[in-house]
Tab-separated table of C-alpha atoms in Angstrom:
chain	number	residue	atom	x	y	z
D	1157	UNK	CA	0.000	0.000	0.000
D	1158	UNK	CA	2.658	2.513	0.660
D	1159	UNK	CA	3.697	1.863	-3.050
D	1160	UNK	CA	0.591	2.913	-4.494
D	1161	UNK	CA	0.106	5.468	-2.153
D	1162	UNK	CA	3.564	6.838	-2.983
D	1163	UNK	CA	2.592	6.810	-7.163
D	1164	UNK	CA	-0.742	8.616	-6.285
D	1165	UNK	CA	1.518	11.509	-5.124
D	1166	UNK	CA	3.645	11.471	-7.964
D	1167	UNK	CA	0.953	11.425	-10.288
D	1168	UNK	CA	-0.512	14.416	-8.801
D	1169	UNK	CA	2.581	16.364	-8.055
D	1170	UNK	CA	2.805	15.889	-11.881
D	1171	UNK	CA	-0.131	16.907	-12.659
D	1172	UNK	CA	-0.241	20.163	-10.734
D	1173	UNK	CA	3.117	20.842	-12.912
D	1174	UNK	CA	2.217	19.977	-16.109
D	1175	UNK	CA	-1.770	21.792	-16.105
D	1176	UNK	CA	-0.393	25.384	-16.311
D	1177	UNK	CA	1.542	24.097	-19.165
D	1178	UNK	CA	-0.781	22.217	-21.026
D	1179	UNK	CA	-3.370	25.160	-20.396
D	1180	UNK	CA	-1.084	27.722	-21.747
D	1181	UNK	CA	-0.431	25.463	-25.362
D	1182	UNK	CA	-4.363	25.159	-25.982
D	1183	UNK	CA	-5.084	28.607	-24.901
D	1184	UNK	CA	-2.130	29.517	-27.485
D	1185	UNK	CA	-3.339	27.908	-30.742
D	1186	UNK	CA	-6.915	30.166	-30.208
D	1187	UNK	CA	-4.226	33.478	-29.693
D	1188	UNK	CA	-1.285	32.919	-31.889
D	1189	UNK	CA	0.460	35.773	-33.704
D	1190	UNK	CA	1.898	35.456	-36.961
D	1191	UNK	CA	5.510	37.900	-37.021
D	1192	UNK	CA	5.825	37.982	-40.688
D	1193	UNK	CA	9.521	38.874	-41.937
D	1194	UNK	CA	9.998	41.790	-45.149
D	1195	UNK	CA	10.150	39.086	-47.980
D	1196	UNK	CA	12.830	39.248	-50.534
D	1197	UNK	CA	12.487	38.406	-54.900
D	1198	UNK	CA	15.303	36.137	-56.117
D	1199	UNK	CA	15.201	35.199	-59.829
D	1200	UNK	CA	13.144	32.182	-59.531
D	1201	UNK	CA	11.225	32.483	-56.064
D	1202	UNK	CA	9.981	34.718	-53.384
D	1203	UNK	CA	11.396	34.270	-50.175
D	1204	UNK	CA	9.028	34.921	-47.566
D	1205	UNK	CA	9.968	33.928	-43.874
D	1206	UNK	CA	8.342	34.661	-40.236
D	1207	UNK	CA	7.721	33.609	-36.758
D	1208	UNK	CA	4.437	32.728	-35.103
D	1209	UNK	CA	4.362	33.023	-31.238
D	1210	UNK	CA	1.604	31.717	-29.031
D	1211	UNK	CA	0.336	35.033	-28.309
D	1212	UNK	CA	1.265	39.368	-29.139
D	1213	UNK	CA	4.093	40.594	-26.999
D	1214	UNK	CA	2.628	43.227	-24.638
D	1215	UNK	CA	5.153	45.965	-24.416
D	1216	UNK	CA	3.229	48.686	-22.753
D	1217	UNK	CA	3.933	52.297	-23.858
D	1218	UNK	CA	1.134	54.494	-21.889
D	1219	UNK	CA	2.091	55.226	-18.370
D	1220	UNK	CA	4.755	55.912	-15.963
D	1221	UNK	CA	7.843	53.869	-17.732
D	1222	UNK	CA	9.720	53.066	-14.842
D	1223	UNK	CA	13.078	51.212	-15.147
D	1224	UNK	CA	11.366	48.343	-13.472
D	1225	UNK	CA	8.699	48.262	-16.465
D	1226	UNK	CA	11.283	48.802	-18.619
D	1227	UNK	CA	13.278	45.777	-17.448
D	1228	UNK	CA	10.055	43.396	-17.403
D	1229	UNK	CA	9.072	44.532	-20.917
D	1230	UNK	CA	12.386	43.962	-22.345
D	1231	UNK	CA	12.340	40.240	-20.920
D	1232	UNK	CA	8.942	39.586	-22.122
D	1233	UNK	CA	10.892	39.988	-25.575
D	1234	UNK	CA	12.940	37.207	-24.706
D	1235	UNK	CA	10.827	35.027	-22.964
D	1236	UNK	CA	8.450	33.724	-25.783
D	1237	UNK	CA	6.178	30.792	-26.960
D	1238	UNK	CA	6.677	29.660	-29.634
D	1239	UNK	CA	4.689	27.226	-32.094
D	1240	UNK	CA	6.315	24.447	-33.678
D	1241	UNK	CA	4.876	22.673	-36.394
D	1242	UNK	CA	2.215	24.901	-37.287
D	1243	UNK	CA	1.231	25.035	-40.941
D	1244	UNK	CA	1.220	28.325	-42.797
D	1245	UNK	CA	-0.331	28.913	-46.216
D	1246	UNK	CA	0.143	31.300	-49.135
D	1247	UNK	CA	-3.554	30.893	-50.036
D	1248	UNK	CA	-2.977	33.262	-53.441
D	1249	UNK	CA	-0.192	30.426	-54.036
D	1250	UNK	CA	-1.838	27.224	-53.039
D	1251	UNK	CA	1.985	26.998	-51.061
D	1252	UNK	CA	2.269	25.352	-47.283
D	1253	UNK	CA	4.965	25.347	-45.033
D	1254	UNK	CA	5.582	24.235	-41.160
D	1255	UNK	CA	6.924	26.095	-38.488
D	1256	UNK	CA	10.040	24.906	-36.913
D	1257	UNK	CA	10.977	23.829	-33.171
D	1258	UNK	CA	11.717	28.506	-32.810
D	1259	UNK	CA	8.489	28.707	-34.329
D	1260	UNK	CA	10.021	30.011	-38.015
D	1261	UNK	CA	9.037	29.308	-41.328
D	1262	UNK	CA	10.446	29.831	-44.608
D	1263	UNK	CA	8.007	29.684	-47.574
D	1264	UNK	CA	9.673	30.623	-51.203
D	1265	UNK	CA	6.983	31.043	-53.541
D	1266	UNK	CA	8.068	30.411	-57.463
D	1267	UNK	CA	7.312	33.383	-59.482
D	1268	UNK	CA	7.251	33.424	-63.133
D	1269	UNK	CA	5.898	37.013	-63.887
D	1270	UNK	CA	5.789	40.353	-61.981
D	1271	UNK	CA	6.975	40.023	-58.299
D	1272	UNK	CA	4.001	41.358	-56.239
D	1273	UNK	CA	4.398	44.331	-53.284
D	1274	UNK	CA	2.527	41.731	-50.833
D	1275	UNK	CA	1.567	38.287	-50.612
D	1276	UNK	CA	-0.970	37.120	-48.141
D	1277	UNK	CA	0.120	34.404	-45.540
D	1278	UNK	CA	-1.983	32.716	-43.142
D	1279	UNK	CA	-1.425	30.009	-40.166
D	1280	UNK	CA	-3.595	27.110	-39.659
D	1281	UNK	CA	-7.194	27.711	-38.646
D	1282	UNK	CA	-6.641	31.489	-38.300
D	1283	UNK	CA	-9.179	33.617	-39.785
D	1284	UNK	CA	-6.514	36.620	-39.686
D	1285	UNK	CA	-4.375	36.909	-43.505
D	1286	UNK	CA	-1.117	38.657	-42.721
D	1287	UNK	CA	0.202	41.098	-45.841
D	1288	UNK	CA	3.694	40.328	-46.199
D	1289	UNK	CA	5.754	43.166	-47.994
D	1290	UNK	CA	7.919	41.657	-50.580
D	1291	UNK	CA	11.269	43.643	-51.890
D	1292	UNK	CA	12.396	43.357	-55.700
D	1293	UNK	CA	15.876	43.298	-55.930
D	1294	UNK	CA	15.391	41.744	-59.408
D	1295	UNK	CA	15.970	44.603	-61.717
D	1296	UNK	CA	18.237	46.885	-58.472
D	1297	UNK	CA	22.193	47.732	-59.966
D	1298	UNK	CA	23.648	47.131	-56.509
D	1299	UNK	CA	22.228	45.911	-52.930
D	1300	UNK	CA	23.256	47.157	-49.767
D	1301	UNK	CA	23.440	44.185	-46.310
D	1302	UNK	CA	24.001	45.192	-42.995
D	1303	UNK	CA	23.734	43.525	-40.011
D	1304	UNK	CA	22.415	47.315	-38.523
């Protein structure tokens, strides 16, 4: 008896730990937020790459901005959710891609006429299309890369 009484605790020790957890991943897929990345024209493709995160970061810019709320808000941009194998669609394209394990994707998109200034992207059983600005460097003389 002291055996099962000893597994009843670990199961709900366990349990206790993993609810906030498992609360916080289903309450994520209903409030995800796609980060979609400037997209870029190569010859043959558009590049188009982004992050979804389980919900907005709040960085709050009304009020008193103490350093305290200064120092919270700039850890909230580190301390993320991230989605992992979340499909994303280029529904103008008929494209798909998945998120990886940081919650990026990378969709290139073949293009065999004008390179578009946006090109809708949307996640997986999200309403919300996100307008992704694409930049033509097809017909540019020079291009300029900084890490700035």
């Amino acid at each position: 008896m002291p055996l099962i009484g000893a597994l009843h605790r670990a199961a709900l020790w366990t349990k206790r730990r993993l609810q906030p957890v498992l609360r916080r991943r289903r309450a994520a897929v209903a409030t995800r937020a796609v980060d979609p990345y400037p997209g870029y024209a190569t010859r043959d493709h558009l590049i188009l790459r982004g992050r979804v995160l389980a919900k907005a970061r709040a960085i709050s810019a009304a009020g008193p901005q103490s350093k305290w709320r200064n120092f919270k808000d700039f850890l909230s941009l580190f301390a993320t959710d991230e989605l992992r194998d979340l499909m994303i669609t280029a529904p103008d394209y008929d494209l798909t891609t998945q998120t990886d394990e940081e919650g990026c994707f990378t969709l290139r998109v073949p293009v065999d006429r004008d390179v578009p200034v946006f090109v809708n992207i949307q996640a997986a059983g999200a309403d919300k299309v996100h307008p992704t600005p694409v930049f033509n460097a097809r017909t540019a003389a020079f291009g300029v890369i900084s890490d700035i």
